[in-house]
Coordinates of N, CA and C in Angstrom, one line a residue:
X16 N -42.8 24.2 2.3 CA -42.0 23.6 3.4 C -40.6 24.2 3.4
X17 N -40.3 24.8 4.6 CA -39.0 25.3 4.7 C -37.7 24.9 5.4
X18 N -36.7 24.1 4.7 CA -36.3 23.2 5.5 C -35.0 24.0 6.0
X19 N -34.6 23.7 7.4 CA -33.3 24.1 7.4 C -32.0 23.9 7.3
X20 N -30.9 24.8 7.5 CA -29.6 25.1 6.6 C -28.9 23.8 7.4
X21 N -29.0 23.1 8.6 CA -28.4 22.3 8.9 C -28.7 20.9 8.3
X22 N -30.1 21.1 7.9 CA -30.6 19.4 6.9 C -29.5 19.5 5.7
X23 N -29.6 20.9 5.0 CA -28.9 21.0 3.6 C -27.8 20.4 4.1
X24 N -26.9 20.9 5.2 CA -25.6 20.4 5.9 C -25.3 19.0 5.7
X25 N -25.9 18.2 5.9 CA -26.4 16.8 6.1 C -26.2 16.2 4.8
X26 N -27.5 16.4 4.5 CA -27.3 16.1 2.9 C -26.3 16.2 1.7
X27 N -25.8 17.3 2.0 CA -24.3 17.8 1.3 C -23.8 16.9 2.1
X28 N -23.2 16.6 3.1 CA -22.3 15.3 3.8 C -23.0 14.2 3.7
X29 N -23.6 13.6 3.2 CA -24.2 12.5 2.8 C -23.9 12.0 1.3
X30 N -24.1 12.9 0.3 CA -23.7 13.3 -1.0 C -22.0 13.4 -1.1
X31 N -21.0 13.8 -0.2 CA -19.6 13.3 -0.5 C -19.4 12.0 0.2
X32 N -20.4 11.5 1.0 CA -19.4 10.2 1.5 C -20.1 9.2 0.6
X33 N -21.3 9.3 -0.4 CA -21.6 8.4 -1.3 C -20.2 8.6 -2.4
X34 N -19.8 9.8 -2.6 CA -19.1 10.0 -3.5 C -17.6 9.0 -2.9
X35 N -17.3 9.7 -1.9 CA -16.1 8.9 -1.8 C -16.2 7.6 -1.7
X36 N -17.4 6.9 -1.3 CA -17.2 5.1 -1.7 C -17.4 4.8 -3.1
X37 N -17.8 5.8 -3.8 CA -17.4 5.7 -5.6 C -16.2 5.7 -6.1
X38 N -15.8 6.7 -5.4 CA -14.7 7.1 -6.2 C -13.6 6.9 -5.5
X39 N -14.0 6.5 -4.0 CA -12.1 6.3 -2.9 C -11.6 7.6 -3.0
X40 N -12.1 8.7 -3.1 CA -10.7 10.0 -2.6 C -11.0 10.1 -1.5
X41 N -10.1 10.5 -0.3 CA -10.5 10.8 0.8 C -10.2 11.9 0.9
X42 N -10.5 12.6 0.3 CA -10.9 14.2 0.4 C -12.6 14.3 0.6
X43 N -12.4 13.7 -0.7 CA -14.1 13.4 0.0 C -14.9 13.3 1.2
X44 N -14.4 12.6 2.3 CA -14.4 12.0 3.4 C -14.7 13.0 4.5
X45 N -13.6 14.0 4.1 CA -12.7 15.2 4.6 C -14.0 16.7 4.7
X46 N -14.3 16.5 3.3 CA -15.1 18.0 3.0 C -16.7 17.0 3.8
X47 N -17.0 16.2 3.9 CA -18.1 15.2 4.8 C -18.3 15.7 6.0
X48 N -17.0 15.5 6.5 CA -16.9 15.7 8.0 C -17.1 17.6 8.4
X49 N -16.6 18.3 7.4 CA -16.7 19.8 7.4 C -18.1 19.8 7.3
X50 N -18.5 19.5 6.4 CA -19.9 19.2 6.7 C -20.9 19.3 7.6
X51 N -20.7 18.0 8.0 CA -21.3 17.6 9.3 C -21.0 18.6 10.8
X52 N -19.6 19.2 10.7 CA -19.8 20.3 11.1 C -20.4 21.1 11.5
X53 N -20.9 21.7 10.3 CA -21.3 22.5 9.6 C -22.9 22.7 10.2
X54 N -23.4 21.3 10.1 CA -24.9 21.0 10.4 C -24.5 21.1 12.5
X55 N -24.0 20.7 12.8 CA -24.0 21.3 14.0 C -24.1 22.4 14.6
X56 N -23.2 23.0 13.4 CA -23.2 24.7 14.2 C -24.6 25.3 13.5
X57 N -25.0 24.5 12.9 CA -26.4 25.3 11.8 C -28.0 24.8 12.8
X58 N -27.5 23.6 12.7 CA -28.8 22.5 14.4 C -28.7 23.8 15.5
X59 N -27.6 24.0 16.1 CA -27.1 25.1 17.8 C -27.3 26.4 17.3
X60 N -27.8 27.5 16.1 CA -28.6 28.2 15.7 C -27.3 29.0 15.1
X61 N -26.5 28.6 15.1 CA -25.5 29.2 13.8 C -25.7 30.2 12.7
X62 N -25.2 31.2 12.3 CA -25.8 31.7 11.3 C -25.1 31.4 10.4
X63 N -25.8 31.5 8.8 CA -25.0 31.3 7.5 C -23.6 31.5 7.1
X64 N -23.2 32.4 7.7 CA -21.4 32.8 7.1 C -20.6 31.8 8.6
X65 N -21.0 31.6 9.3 CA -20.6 30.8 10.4 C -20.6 29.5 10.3
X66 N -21.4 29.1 9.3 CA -21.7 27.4 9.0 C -20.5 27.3 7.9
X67 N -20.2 28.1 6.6 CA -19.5 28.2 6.0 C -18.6 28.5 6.3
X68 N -17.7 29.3 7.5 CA -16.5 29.3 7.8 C -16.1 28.4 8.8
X69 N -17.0 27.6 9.6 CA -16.6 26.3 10.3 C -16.4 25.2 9.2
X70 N -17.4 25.2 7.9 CA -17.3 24.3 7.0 C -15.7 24.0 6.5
X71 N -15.7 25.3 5.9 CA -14.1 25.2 5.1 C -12.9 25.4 6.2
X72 N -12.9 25.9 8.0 CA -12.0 25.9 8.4 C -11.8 24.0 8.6
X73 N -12.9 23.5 9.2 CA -12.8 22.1 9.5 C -12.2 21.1 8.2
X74 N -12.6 21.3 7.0 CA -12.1 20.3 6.0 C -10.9 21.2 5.3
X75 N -10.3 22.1 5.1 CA -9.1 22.7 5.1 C -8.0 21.9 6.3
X76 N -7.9 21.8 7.3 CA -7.5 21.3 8.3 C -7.7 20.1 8.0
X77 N -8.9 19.5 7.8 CA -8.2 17.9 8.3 C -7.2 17.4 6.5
X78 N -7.7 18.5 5.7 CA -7.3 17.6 4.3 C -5.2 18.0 4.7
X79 N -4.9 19.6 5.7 CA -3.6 19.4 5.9 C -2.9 19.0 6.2
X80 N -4.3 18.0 7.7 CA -3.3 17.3 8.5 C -3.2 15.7 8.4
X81 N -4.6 15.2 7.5 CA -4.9 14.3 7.4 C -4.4 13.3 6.0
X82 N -4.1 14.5 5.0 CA -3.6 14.2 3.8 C -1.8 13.8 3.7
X83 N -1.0 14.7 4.4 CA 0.3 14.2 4.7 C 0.5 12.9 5.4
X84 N -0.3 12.5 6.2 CA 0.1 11.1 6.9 C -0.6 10.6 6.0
X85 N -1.4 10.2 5.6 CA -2.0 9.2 4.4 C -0.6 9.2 3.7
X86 N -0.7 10.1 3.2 CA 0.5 9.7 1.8 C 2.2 9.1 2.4
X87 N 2.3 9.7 3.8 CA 3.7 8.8 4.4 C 3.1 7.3 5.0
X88 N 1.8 7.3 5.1 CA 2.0 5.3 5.3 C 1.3 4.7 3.9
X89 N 0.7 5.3 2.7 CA 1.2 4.7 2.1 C 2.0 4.5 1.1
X90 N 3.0 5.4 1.5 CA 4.5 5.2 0.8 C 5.5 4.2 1.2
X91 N 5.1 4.0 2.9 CA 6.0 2.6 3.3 C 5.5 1.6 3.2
X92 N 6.6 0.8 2.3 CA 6.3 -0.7 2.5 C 6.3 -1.4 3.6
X93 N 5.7 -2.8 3.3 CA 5.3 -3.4 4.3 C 6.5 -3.9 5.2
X94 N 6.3 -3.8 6.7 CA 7.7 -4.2 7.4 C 7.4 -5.8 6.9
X95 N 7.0 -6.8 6.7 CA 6.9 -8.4 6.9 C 6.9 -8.6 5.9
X96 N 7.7 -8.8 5.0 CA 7.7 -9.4 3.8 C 7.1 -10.9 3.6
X97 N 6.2 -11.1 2.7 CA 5.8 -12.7 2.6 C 5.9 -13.3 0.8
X98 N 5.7 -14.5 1.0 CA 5.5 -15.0 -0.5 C 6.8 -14.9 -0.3
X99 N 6.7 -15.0 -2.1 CA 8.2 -15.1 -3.0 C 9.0 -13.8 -2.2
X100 N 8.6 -12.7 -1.9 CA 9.7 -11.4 -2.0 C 10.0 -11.8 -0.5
X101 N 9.7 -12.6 0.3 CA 10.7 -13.1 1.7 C 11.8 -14.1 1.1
X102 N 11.9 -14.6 -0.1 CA 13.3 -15.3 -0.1 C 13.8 -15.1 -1.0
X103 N 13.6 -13.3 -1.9 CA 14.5 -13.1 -1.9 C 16.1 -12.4 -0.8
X104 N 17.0 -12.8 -1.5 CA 18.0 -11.9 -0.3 C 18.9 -13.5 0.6
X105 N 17.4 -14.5 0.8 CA 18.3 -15.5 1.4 C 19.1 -16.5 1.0
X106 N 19.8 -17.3 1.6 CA 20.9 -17.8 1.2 C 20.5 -19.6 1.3
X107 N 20.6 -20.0 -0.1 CA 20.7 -21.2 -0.1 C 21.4 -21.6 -0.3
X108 N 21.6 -23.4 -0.8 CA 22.9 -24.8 -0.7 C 22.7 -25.0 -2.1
X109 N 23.1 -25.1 -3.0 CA 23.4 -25.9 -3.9 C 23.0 -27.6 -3.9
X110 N 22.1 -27.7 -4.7 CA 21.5 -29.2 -4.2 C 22.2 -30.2 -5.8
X111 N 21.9 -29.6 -6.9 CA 23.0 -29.9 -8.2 C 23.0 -28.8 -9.2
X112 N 24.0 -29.1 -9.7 CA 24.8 -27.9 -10.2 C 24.3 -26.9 -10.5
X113 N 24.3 -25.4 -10.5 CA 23.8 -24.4 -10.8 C 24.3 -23.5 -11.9
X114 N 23.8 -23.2 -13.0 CA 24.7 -22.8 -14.2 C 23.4 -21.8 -14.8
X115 N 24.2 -21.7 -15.9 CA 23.1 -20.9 -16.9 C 22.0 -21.2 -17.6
X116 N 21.8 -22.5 -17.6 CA 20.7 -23.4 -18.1 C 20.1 -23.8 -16.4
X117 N 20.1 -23.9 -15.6 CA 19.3 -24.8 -14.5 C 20.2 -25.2 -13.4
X118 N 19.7 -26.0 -12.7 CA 19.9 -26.7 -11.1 C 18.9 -26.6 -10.8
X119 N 19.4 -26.9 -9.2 CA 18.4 -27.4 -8.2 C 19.2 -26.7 -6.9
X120 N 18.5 -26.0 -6.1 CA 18.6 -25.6 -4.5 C 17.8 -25.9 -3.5
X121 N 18.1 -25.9 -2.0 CA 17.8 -26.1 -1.3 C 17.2 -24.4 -0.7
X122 N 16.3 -23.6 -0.5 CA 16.1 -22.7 -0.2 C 14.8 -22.7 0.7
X123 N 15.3 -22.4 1.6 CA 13.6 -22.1 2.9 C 13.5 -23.7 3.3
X124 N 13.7 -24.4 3.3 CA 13.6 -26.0 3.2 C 12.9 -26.2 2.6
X125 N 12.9 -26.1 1.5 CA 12.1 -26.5 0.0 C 13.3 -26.6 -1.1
X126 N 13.0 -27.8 -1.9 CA 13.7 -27.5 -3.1 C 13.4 -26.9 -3.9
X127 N 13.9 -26.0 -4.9 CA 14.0 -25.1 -5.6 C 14.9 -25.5 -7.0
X128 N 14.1 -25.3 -8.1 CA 14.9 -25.3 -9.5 C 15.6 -23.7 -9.4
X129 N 16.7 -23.7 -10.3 CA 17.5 -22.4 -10.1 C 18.6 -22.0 -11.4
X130 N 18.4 -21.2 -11.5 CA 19.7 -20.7 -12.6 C 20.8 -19.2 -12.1
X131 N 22.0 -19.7 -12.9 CA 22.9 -18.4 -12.3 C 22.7 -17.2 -12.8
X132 N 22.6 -16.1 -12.3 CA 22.1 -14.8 -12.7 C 23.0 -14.6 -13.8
X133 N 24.5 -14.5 -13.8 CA 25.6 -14.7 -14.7 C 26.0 -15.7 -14.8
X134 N 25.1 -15.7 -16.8 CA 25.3 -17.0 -17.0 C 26.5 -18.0 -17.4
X135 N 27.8 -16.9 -17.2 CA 29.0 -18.0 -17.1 C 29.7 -18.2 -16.0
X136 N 29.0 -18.3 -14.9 CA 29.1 -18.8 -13.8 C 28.8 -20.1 -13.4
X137 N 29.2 -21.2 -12.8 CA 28.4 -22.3 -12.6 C 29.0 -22.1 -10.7
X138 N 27.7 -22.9 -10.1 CA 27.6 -23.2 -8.5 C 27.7 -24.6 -8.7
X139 N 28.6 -25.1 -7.2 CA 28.5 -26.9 -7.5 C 28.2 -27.3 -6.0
X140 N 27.9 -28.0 -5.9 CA 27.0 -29.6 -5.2 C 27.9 -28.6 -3.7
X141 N 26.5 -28.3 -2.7 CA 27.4 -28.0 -1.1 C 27.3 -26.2 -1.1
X142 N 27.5 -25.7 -2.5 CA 27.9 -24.7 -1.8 C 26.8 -22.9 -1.9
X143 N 27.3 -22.5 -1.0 CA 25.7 -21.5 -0.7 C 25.9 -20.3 -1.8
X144 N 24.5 -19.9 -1.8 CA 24.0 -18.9 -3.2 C 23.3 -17.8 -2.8
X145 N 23.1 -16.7 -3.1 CA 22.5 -15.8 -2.5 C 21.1 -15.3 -3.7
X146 N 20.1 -15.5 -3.5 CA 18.7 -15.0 -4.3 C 18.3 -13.9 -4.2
X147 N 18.2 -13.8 -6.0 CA 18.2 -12.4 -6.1 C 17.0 -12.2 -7.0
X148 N 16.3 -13.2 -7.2 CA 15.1 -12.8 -7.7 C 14.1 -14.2 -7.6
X149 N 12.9 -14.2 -7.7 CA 12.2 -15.3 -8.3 C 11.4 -14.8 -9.5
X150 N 11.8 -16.1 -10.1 CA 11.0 -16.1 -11.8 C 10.2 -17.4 -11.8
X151 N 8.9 -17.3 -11.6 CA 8.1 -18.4 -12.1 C 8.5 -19.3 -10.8
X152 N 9.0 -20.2 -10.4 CA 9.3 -21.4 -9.9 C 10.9 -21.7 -9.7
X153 N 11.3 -20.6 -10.4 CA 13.2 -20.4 -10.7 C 13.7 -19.9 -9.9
X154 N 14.3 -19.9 -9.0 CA 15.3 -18.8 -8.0 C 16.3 -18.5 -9.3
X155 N 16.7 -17.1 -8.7 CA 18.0 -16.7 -9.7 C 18.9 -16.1 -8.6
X156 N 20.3 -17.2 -9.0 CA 21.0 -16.8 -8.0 C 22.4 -16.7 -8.6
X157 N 23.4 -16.1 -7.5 CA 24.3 -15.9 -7.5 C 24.9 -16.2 -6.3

């Protein structure tokens, strides 16, 4: 049985996209799609050095053009901050005293237990604080 160079095509792109849901590279993905390609130009009667230089022009190309935007969105953080890291930065009330041992804040309209980041600092009853971290259930503020 003599099969042709566009099955192999196939198969070989079948064989990286199992790989890449093993392994998550998306390179993988990349030399797939060259691939598949590949079996195109090999199916429309393509010859051998023609399958192979559509293969590697196709996945050369998308890993240059497809690899730099991958890595610029996932270098940026998220624009919408949620959870704890949306309060930090905001500004609460002093609900009772705020010192180096403890208090209590008003922050997000929730109360909040709280300590002053410098602990010879104390905050009193009324007046606003700025969060600069959460610990556990603690705002830390200043």
């Amino acid at each position: 049985m003599n099969i042709d160079a566009w099955v192999w095509w196939l198969i070989g792109a079948a064989g990286l996209g199992i790989g890449l849901v093993i392994t998550t590279l998306p390179e993988l993905g990349m030399l797939a799609a060259g691939a598949v390609a590949a079996a195109v130009v090999g199916g429309m009667g393509g010859g051998a050095v023609l399958q192979v230089v559509v293969f590697a022009v196709v996945s050369v190309a998308l890993i240059a053009v497809v690899r730099p935007i991958a890595a610029r969105h996932g270098a940026q953080r998220p624009r919408l901050a949620t959870g704890i890291d949306a309060l930090k930065g905001k500004q609460a009330v002093v609900l009772e005293r705020v010192d180096g041992n403890g208090g209590r804040i008003k922050l997000a309209g929730e109360i909040w237990s709280a300590r002053a980041l410098n602990t010879e600092l104390a905050y009193e009853v009324g007046q606003e604080v700025d969060v600069v971290d959460i610990e556990g259930a603690t705002a830390i503020v200043m």
